[in-house]
Amino acid sequence: MLRTYWHHADHLALAPPIPGPEAATAAPVWHDLLNPTPEEDRSVEHQLGIVIPTREEMEDIELSARLYQESGAEFMTMTALTGLDGDDPVKTPVTFILKGSSLVTVRYAEPKPFDVFLSRAQRTNGGGVPCANGEMLMTGLIEALIDRLADALERLGNEIDAVSREVFRSKVSNVTKKTQDLRSLIEQLGRKADFLTAIRESLISISRLVAYHAALENPESRPSKEIRQRIKLLQRDATSLGDHANFLSGKINFLLDATLGLINLEQNQIIKIFSVAAVVFLPPTLVASIYGMNFDVMPELKWYLGYPFAILLMVLSAVMPYLYFKRRGWL
């Protein structure tokens, strides 16, 4: 689907300007290609004299295939995320093409920030965003994408804090249930680590895109002071969010190590109980084994008090190791 927008006064509109003196020089500022057909690609290519990259080319991870100049236009591809409201975000490439004052976006998904930005840019009551040219539109879209990632990081941080409370403040006394809960927490942490990895990859691609665009500034096409300031803010925001994502990644790794350590402690506690039980019952077993022999000459076999004596001896041999372990704090 191809949607072409013109700049009307202070907002975007799908319709071209009303015929008048300024309409003769008016040109569309944004061609939005969403799942474009070959015919739509060729239409934009013919208007701007460029070659639209294919989806396979957009998904190429090589930097030279994502950030380059051709036919007097800048081609910049980043990794965007969809489905950030759930636990399984989907990565999708988005290409920005700047040619003169026009912007072309090529995408095969519908990231929510695009719709949010478009609804703001189409307002006519002064509450929109700067959209006089393609560069303003691109910085606005990237800003909306960064804001969306910031919201996702905030939600992810709150969920990680909740997992941390579950790990260190669990009041479950049943060992088996506690171990199962800890294993469930490991699965949650694993999903959040994958989520965070996708966010970090998107932030890195945004940082590279913004840095590349800033490095291409030249006296002939030097952007306005407002644009330069917005580019610096975008770089700063992407960097700060990347640092926060690194912090959350370290916290997830710590929680994973702590959870595995707690599971090992629970398992060691169970093994310790079995070990102590084996040691406690070893002397009584030895006594019972001795008096269970079938030799003919065993003086205690004819003793009237032999049986209660053997029972008492087995009880004492079991109680004394138990009391010793209790005193040493091993139980």
mmCIF file of C-alpha atoms in Angstrom:
data_model
loop_
_atom_site.group_PDB
_atom_site.id
_atom_site.type_symbol
_atom_site.label_atom_id
_atom_site.label_comp_id
_atom_site.label_asym_id
_atom_site.label_seq_id
_atom_site.Cartn_x
_atom_site.Cartn_y
_atom_site.Cartn_z
ATOM 1 C CA MET A 1 0.000 0.000 0.000
ATOM 2 C CA LEU A 2 1.315 3.435 -0.983
ATOM 3 C CA ARG A 3 0.221 6.522 0.917
ATOM 4 C CA THR A 4 1.538 9.909 -0.193
ATOM 5 C CA TYR A 5 1.327 12.929 2.103
ATOM 6 C CA TRP A 6 1.649 16.636 1.357
ATOM 7 C CA HIS A 7 2.505 19.386 3.810
ATOM 8 C CA HIS A 8 -0.471 21.730 4.359
ATOM 9 C CA ALA A 9 0.297 24.741 6.566
ATOM 10 C CA ASP A 10 1.146 23.044 9.856
ATOM 11 C CA HIS A 11 0.012 19.462 9.227
ATOM 12 C CA LEU A 12 0.139 16.513 6.850
ATOM 13 C CA ALA A 13 -2.645 15.567 4.493
ATOM 14 C CA LEU A 14 -3.188 12.822 1.966
ATOM 15 C CA ALA A 15 -4.664 15.266 -0.560
ATOM 16 C CA PRO A 16 -2.386 17.578 -2.573
ATOM 17 C CA PRO A 17 -2.628 21.346 -2.006
ATOM 18 C CA ILE A 18 -5.644 23.207 -3.308
ATOM 19 C CA PRO A 19 -4.828 24.729 -6.728
ATOM 20 C CA GLY A 20 -3.259 28.130 -6.283
ATOM 21 C CA PRO A 21 0.017 30.029 -6.649
ATOM 22 C CA GLU A 22 1.819 27.723 -4.217
ATOM 23 C CA ALA A 23 0.390 24.501 -5.666
ATOM 24 C CA ALA A 24 2.554 24.660 -8.773
ATOM 25 C CA THR A 25 5.717 24.114 -6.750
ATOM 26 C CA ALA A 26 4.202 21.841 -4.129
ATOM 27 C CA ALA A 27 5.632 18.353 -3.863
ATOM 28 C CA PRO A 28 4.788 15.413 -1.615
ATOM 29 C CA VAL A 29 6.947 15.247 1.496
ATOM 30 C CA TRP A 30 6.297 11.621 2.465
ATOM 31 C CA HIS A 31 5.744 8.436 0.465
ATOM 32 C CA ASP A 32 4.824 5.672 2.928
ATOM 33 C CA LEU A 33 5.244 2.223 1.343
ATOM 34 C CA LEU A 34 3.586 -0.462 3.480
ATOM 35 C CA ASN A 35 3.898 -3.957 1.979
ATOM 36 C CA PRO A 36 4.370 -2.290 -1.424
ATOM 37 C CA THR A 37 3.551 -3.958 -4.696
ATOM 38 C CA PRO A 38 6.061 -3.822 -7.596
ATOM 39 C CA GLU A 39 3.848 -1.225 -9.289
ATOM 40 C CA GLU A 40 3.930 1.029 -6.214
ATOM 41 C CA ASP A 41 7.705 0.674 -5.986
ATOM 42 C CA ARG A 42 8.094 1.646 -9.634
ATOM 43 C CA SER A 43 5.792 4.653 -9.196
ATOM 44 C CA VAL A 44 7.922 6.122 -6.396
ATOM 45 C CA GLU A 45 11.136 5.221 -8.212
ATOM 46 C CA HIS A 46 9.951 7.075 -11.290
ATOM 47 C CA GLN A 47 8.983 10.179 -9.306
ATOM 48 C CA LEU A 48 12.240 10.458 -7.325
ATOM 49 C CA GLY A 49 14.745 8.743 -9.619
ATOM 50 C CA ILE A 50 15.816 6.140 -7.051
ATOM 51 C CA VAL A 51 15.772 2.359 -6.668
ATOM 52 C CA ILE A 52 13.690 1.048 -3.753
ATOM 53 C CA PRO A 53 15.521 -1.770 -1.918
ATOM 54 C CA THR A 54 13.820 -5.147 -1.756
ATOM 55 C CA ARG A 55 12.817 -6.786 1.498
ATOM 56 C CA GLU A 56 15.761 -9.185 1.259
ATOM 57 C CA GLU A 57 18.139 -6.269 0.855
ATOM 58 C CA MET A 58 16.568 -4.486 3.823
ATOM 59 C CA GLU A 59 17.086 -7.548 6.027
ATOM 60 C CA ASP A 60 20.788 -7.733 5.168
ATOM 61 C CA ILE A 61 22.809 -7.170 8.350
ATOM 62 C CA GLU A 62 25.861 -5.710 6.631
ATOM 63 C CA LEU A 63 26.295 -2.042 7.497
ATOM 64 C CA SER A 64 27.109 -1.114 3.898
ATOM 65 C CA ALA A 65 23.767 -2.596 2.791
ATOM 66 C CA ARG A 66 21.803 -0.679 5.413
ATOM 67 C CA LEU A 67 23.420 2.753 5.299
ATOM 68 C CA TYR A 68 24.489 4.128 1.926
ATOM 69 C CA GLN A 69 24.031 6.906 -0.631
ATOM 70 C CA GLU A 70 22.806 6.409 -4.175
ATOM 71 C CA SER A 71 21.377 8.668 -6.888
ATOM 72 C CA GLY A 72 21.654 11.697 -4.594
ATOM 73 C CA ALA A 73 19.554 10.051 -1.882
ATOM 74 C CA GLU A 74 20.302 8.678 1.585
ATOM 75 C CA PHE A 75 19.208 5.088 2.255
ATOM 76 C CA MET A 76 19.031 4.225 5.954
ATOM 77 C CA THR A 77 17.610 0.985 7.330
ATOM 78 C CA MET A 78 16.933 0.271 10.995
ATOM 79 C CA THR A 79 15.452 -2.606 12.951
ATOM 80 C CA ALA A 80 12.032 -1.777 14.389
ATOM 81 C CA LEU A 81 9.929 -3.877 16.743
ATOM 82 C CA THR A 82 6.244 -4.759 16.675
ATOM 83 C CA GLY A 83 4.221 -6.448 19.411
ATOM 84 C CA LEU A 84 5.929 -4.608 22.258
ATOM 85 C CA ASP A 85 2.781 -4.895 24.370
ATOM 86 C CA GLY A 86 3.292 -8.654 24.645
ATOM 87 C CA ASP A 87 6.241 -10.869 25.532
ATOM 88 C CA ASP A 88 7.281 -11.796 21.986
ATOM 89 C CA PRO A 89 8.261 -8.736 19.953
ATOM 90 C CA VAL A 90 8.865 -9.216 16.256
ATOM 91 C CA LYS A 91 11.814 -7.564 14.508
ATOM 92 C CA THR A 92 11.133 -5.900 11.189
ATOM 93 C CA PRO A 93 13.344 -3.709 8.968
ATOM 94 C CA VAL A 94 12.265 -0.152 8.186
ATOM 95 C CA THR A 95 14.057 1.869 5.508
ATOM 96 C CA PHE A 96 14.141 5.666 5.401
ATOM 97 C CA ILE A 97 15.060 7.268 2.066
ATOM 98 C CA LEU A 98 15.765 10.998 1.962
ATOM 99 C CA LYS A 99 15.800 12.638 -1.459
ATOM 100 C CA GLY A 100 15.734 16.417 -1.422
ATOM 101 C CA SER A 101 12.818 17.498 0.756
ATOM 102 C CA SER A 102 10.978 14.186 0.354
ATOM 103 C CA LEU A 103 10.971 11.131 2.595
ATOM 104 C CA VAL A 104 10.215 7.567 1.561
ATOM 105 C CA THR A 105 9.579 4.887 4.184
ATOM 106 C CA VAL A 106 9.562 1.232 3.208
ATOM 107 C CA ARG A 107 8.180 -1.266 5.734
ATOM 108 C CA TYR A 108 6.529 -4.659 5.859
ATOM 109 C CA ALA A 109 4.882 -4.330 9.269
ATOM 110 C CA GLU A 110 2.913 -1.706 11.144
ATOM 111 C CA PRO A 111 4.880 -0.536 14.202
ATOM 112 C CA LYS A 112 2.577 1.370 16.527
ATOM 113 C CA PRO A 113 4.792 4.520 16.596
ATOM 114 C CA PHE A 114 4.069 5.121 12.895
ATOM 115 C CA ASP A 115 0.325 5.357 13.543
ATOM 116 C CA VAL A 116 0.838 7.498 16.640
ATOM 117 C CA PHE A 117 3.129 9.902 14.809
ATOM 118 C CA LEU A 118 0.837 10.086 11.779
ATOM 119 C CA SER A 119 -2.207 10.903 13.910
ATOM 120 C CA ARG A 120 -0.264 13.747 15.533
ATOM 121 C CA ALA A 121 1.139 15.033 12.265
ATOM 122 C CA GLN A 122 -2.348 15.209 10.706
ATOM 123 C CA ARG A 123 -3.819 17.397 13.417
ATOM 124 C CA THR A 124 -4.860 20.840 12.250
ATOM 125 C CA ASN A 125 -5.266 22.467 15.662
ATOM 126 C CA GLY A 126 -1.584 23.208 16.190
ATOM 127 C CA GLY A 127 -0.959 20.115 18.254
ATOM 128 C CA GLY A 128 0.952 18.295 15.559
ATOM 129 C CA VAL A 129 4.664 17.903 14.961
ATOM 130 C CA PRO A 130 7.088 19.660 12.578
ATOM 131 C CA CYS A 131 6.612 18.080 9.167
ATOM 132 C CA ALA A 132 7.655 20.701 6.643
ATOM 133 C CA ASN A 133 10.153 18.390 4.929
ATOM 134 C CA GLY A 134 11.283 14.788 4.822
ATOM 135 C CA GLU A 135 14.105 15.238 7.311
ATOM 136 C CA MET A 136 11.721 16.595 9.945
ATOM 137 C CA LEU A 137 9.391 13.686 9.319
ATOM 138 C CA MET A 138 12.220 11.161 9.675
ATOM 139 C CA THR A 139 13.450 12.616 12.971
ATOM 140 C CA GLY A 140 9.865 12.685 14.227
ATOM 141 C CA LEU A 141 9.313 9.041 13.323
ATOM 142 C CA ILE A 142 12.589 7.983 14.932
ATOM 143 C CA GLU A 143 11.680 9.958 18.044
ATOM 144 C CA ALA A 144 8.330 8.135 18.203
ATOM 145 C CA LEU A 145 10.115 4.778 17.813
ATOM 146 C CA ILE A 146 12.539 5.680 20.628
ATOM 147 C CA ASP A 147 9.660 6.747 22.893
ATOM 148 C CA ARG A 148 7.974 3.419 22.251
ATOM 149 C CA LEU A 149 11.166 1.535 23.143
ATOM 150 C CA ALA A 150 11.499 3.652 26.297
ATOM 151 C CA ASP A 151 7.981 2.651 27.377
ATOM 152 C CA ALA A 152 8.799 -1.004 26.717
ATOM 153 C CA LEU A 153 12.008 -0.735 28.762
ATOM 154 C CA GLU A 154 10.108 0.875 31.633
ATOM 155 C CA ARG A 155 7.536 -1.927 31.636
ATOM 156 C CA LEU A 156 10.262 -4.533 31.369
ATOM 157 C CA GLY A 157 12.124 -2.974 34.303
ATOM 158 C CA ASN A 158 8.988 -3.129 36.477
ATOM 159 C CA GLU A 159 8.440 -6.773 35.562
ATOM 160 C CA ILE A 160 12.066 -7.595 36.392
ATOM 161 C CA ASP A 161 11.622 -5.911 39.790
ATOM 162 C CA ALA A 162 8.559 -8.086 40.393
ATOM 163 C CA VAL A 163 10.589 -11.207 39.534
ATOM 164 C CA SER A 164 13.329 -10.029 41.897
ATOM 165 C CA ARG A 165 10.824 -9.837 44.748
ATOM 166 C CA GLU A 166 9.637 -13.338 43.930
ATOM 167 C CA VAL A 167 13.184 -14.652 44.004
ATOM 168 C CA PHE A 168 14.366 -13.083 47.249
ATOM 169 C CA ARG A 169 11.125 -12.725 49.223
ATOM 170 C CA SER A 170 9.351 -15.969 48.509
ATOM 171 C CA LYS A 171 7.445 -17.313 51.535
ATOM 172 C CA VAL A 172 6.732 -20.755 50.111
ATOM 173 C CA SER A 173 7.736 -23.377 52.687
ATOM 174 C CA ASN A 174 7.140 -26.454 50.572
ATOM 175 C CA VAL A 175 10.497 -27.343 49.022
ATOM 176 C CA THR A 176 9.055 -28.982 45.912
ATOM 177 C CA LYS A 177 6.675 -26.091 45.185
ATOM 178 C CA LYS A 178 9.421 -23.554 45.844
ATOM 179 C CA THR A 179 11.731 -25.300 43.393
ATOM 180 C CA GLN A 180 8.978 -25.363 40.772
ATOM 181 C CA ASP A 181 8.347 -21.641 41.327
ATOM 182 C CA LEU A 182 12.062 -20.897 40.891
ATOM 183 C CA ARG A 183 12.157 -22.873 37.664
ATOM 184 C CA SER A 184 9.145 -20.908 36.416
ATOM 185 C CA LEU A 185 10.994 -17.699 37.265
ATOM 186 C CA ILE A 186 13.960 -18.868 35.195
ATOM 187 C CA GLU A 187 11.644 -19.293 32.198
ATOM 188 C CA GLN A 188 10.261 -15.789 32.754
ATOM 189 C CA LEU A 189 13.756 -14.330 32.984
ATOM 190 C CA GLY A 190 14.738 -16.127 29.792
ATOM 191 C CA ARG A 191 11.803 -14.581 27.913
ATOM 192 C CA LYS A 192 12.609 -11.139 29.280
ATOM 193 C CA ALA A 193 16.258 -11.561 28.267
ATOM 194 C CA ASP A 194 15.146 -12.315 24.692
ATOM 195 C CA PHE A 195 12.839 -9.288 24.809
ATOM 196 C CA LEU A 196 15.676 -7.090 26.033
ATOM 197 C CA THR A 197 18.021 -8.399 23.346
ATOM 198 C CA ALA A 198 15.549 -7.345 20.654
ATOM 199 C CA ILE A 199 15.237 -3.862 22.187
ATOM 200 C CA ARG A 200 19.013 -3.464 22.379
ATOM 201 C CA GLU A 201 19.371 -4.497 18.736
ATOM 202 C CA SER A 202 16.772 -1.916 17.712
ATOM 203 C CA LEU A 203 18.480 0.813 19.757
ATOM 204 C CA ILE A 204 21.859 0.003 18.215
ATOM 205 C CA SER A 205 20.404 0.235 14.711
ATOM 206 C CA ILE A 206 18.825 3.593 15.564
ATOM 207 C CA SER A 207 22.121 4.913 16.943
ATOM 208 C CA ARG A 208 23.940 3.869 13.774
ATOM 209 C CA LEU A 209 21.295 5.423 11.549
ATOM 210 C CA VAL A 210 21.308 8.764 13.382
ATOM 211 C CA ALA A 211 25.105 8.867 13.555
ATOM 212 C CA TYR A 212 25.343 8.107 9.827
ATOM 213 C CA HIS A 213 22.866 10.838 8.936
ATOM 214 C CA ALA A 214 24.640 13.357 11.164
ATOM 215 C CA ALA A 215 28.000 12.497 9.592
ATOM 216 C CA LEU A 216 26.653 13.241 6.097
ATOM 217 C CA GLU A 217 25.963 16.875 6.870
ATOM 218 C CA ASN A 218 27.624 19.209 4.373
ATOM 219 C CA PRO A 219 27.534 22.957 3.714
ATOM 220 C CA GLU A 220 25.366 22.554 0.600
ATOM 221 C CA SER A 221 22.577 20.745 2.444
ATOM 222 C CA ARG A 222 23.212 21.805 6.000
ATOM 223 C CA PRO A 223 20.106 21.189 8.131
ATOM 224 C CA SER A 224 18.534 23.866 10.252
ATOM 225 C CA LYS A 225 19.539 24.490 13.841
ATOM 226 C CA GLU A 226 16.316 22.817 15.006
ATOM 227 C CA ILE A 227 17.071 19.650 13.036
ATOM 228 C CA ARG A 228 20.651 19.505 14.313
ATOM 229 C CA GLN A 229 19.392 19.865 17.866
ATOM 230 C CA ARG A 230 16.817 17.100 17.367
ATOM 231 C CA ILE A 231 19.485 14.794 15.922
ATOM 232 C CA LYS A 232 21.677 15.365 18.988
ATOM 233 C CA LEU A 233 18.724 14.632 21.255
ATOM 234 C CA LEU A 234 17.969 11.429 19.338
ATOM 235 C CA GLN A 235 21.582 10.301 19.711
ATOM 236 C CA ARG A 236 21.537 11.112 23.406
ATOM 237 C CA ASP A 237 18.215 9.330 23.990
ATOM 238 C CA ALA A 238 19.315 6.211 22.106
ATOM 239 C CA THR A 239 22.587 6.128 24.053
ATOM 240 C CA SER A 240 20.908 6.577 27.434
ATOM 241 C CA LEU A 241 18.308 3.914 26.666
ATOM 242 C CA GLY A 242 21.101 1.593 25.531
ATOM 243 C CA ASP A 243 22.840 2.125 28.872
ATOM 244 C CA HIS A 244 19.597 1.404 30.712
ATOM 245 C CA ALA A 245 19.097 -1.738 28.613
ATOM 246 C CA ASN A 246 22.624 -2.863 29.553
ATOM 247 C CA PHE A 247 21.774 -2.284 33.220
ATOM 248 C CA LEU A 248 18.610 -4.394 32.922
ATOM 249 C CA SER A 249 20.574 -7.087 31.101
ATOM 250 C CA GLY A 250 23.055 -7.235 33.977
ATOM 251 C CA LYS A 251 20.180 -7.424 36.448
ATOM 252 C CA ILE A 252 18.620 -10.318 34.538
ATOM 253 C CA ASN A 253 21.942 -12.173 34.554
ATOM 254 C CA PHE A 254 22.253 -11.583 38.299
ATOM 255 C CA LEU A 255 18.724 -12.868 38.914
ATOM 256 C CA LEU A 256 19.403 -15.932 36.767
ATOM 257 C CA ASP A 257 22.544 -16.706 38.780
ATOM 258 C CA ALA A 258 20.706 -16.083 42.053
ATOM 259 C CA THR A 259 17.766 -18.293 41.053
ATOM 260 C CA LEU A 260 20.058 -21.133 39.992
ATOM 261 C CA GLY A 261 21.945 -20.710 43.274
ATOM 262 C CA LEU A 262 18.712 -20.955 45.282
ATOM 263 C CA ILE A 263 17.697 -24.083 43.398
ATOM 264 C CA ASN A 264 21.106 -25.611 44.144
ATOM 265 C CA LEU A 265 20.731 -24.681 47.818
ATOM 266 C CA GLU A 266 17.308 -26.340 47.971
ATOM 267 C CA GLN A 267 18.664 -29.471 46.314
ATOM 268 C CA ASN A 268 21.718 -29.485 48.599
ATOM 269 C CA GLN A 269 19.406 -29.189 51.594
ATOM 270 C CA ILE A 270 17.496 -32.272 50.479
ATOM 271 C CA ILE A 271 20.719 -34.187 49.870
ATOM 272 C CA LYS A 272 22.008 -33.107 53.300
ATOM 273 C CA ILE A 273 18.879 -34.481 54.973
ATOM 274 C CA PHE A 274 19.347 -37.829 53.279
ATOM 275 C CA SER A 275 23.025 -37.860 54.204
ATOM 276 C CA VAL A 276 22.284 -37.104 57.877
ATOM 277 C CA ALA A 277 19.531 -39.733 57.925
ATOM 278 C CA ALA A 278 21.951 -42.293 56.509
ATOM 279 C CA VAL A 279 24.548 -41.457 59.177
ATOM 280 C CA VAL A 280 21.947 -41.511 61.993
ATOM 281 C CA PHE A 281 20.605 -44.925 61.033
ATOM 282 C CA LEU A 282 23.979 -46.469 60.301
ATOM 283 C CA PRO A 283 24.843 -47.407 63.976
ATOM 284 C CA PRO A 284 21.410 -48.988 64.662
ATOM 285 C CA THR A 285 21.718 -50.902 61.430
ATOM 286 C CA LEU A 286 25.133 -52.120 62.486
ATOM 287 C CA VAL A 287 23.817 -53.263 65.876
ATOM 288 C CA ALA A 288 20.844 -55.009 64.287
ATOM 289 C CA SER A 289 23.152 -56.686 61.760
ATOM 290 C CA ILE A 290 25.432 -57.999 64.481
ATOM 291 C CA TYR A 291 22.593 -59.548 66.457
ATOM 292 C CA GLY A 292 21.010 -60.878 63.296
ATOM 293 C CA MET A 293 23.947 -63.237 62.708
ATOM 294 C CA ASN A 294 23.277 -67.001 62.879
ATOM 295 C CA PHE A 295 26.352 -68.146 64.765
ATOM 296 C CA ASP A 296 25.804 -70.893 67.356
ATOM 297 C CA VAL A 297 27.966 -69.282 70.037
ATOM 298 C CA MET A 298 26.545 -65.811 70.817
ATOM 299 C CA PRO A 299 26.274 -65.301 74.594
ATOM 300 C CA GLU A 300 23.696 -62.476 74.335
ATOM 301 C CA LEU A 301 21.211 -64.780 72.593
ATOM 302 C CA LYS A 302 20.468 -66.600 75.841
ATOM 303 C CA TRP A 303 20.380 -63.409 77.924
ATOM 304 C CA TYR A 304 16.953 -62.552 79.344
ATOM 305 C CA LEU A 305 17.495 -58.775 78.901
ATOM 306 C CA GLY A 306 19.276 -59.117 75.569
ATOM 307 C CA TYR A 307 16.374 -57.922 73.448
ATOM 308 C CA PRO A 308 15.570 -54.695 75.362
ATOM 309 C CA PHE A 309 19.309 -54.051 75.657
ATOM 310 C CA ALA A 310 19.736 -54.315 71.878
ATOM 311 C CA ILE A 311 16.740 -52.002 71.308
ATOM 312 C CA LEU A 312 18.116 -49.454 73.789
ATOM 313 C CA LEU A 313 21.552 -49.680 72.204
ATOM 314 C CA MET A 314 20.102 -49.024 68.728
ATOM 315 C CA VAL A 315 18.059 -46.039 69.991
ATOM 316 C CA LEU A 316 21.071 -44.510 71.725
ATOM 317 C CA SER A 317 23.294 -45.049 68.691
ATOM 318 C CA ALA A 318 20.721 -43.171 66.585
ATOM 319 C CA VAL A 319 19.996 -40.320 69.036
ATOM 320 C CA MET A 320 23.625 -39.476 69.821
ATOM 321 C CA PRO A 321 24.651 -38.653 66.203
ATOM 322 C CA TYR A 322 21.434 -36.644 65.791
ATOM 323 C CA LEU A 323 22.152 -34.573 68.896
ATOM 324 C CA TYR A 324 25.739 -34.060 67.769
ATOM 325 C CA PHE A 325 24.635 -32.783 64.330
ATOM 326 C CA LYS A 326 22.026 -30.556 65.997
ATOM 327 C CA ARG A 327 24.615 -29.032 68.300
ATOM 328 C CA ARG A 328 26.978 -28.315 65.404
ATOM 329 C CA GLY A 329 24.161 -26.580 63.498
ATOM 330 C CA TRP A 330 24.148 -29.023 60.607
ATOM 331 C CA LEU A 331 20.395 -29.543 60.862
#
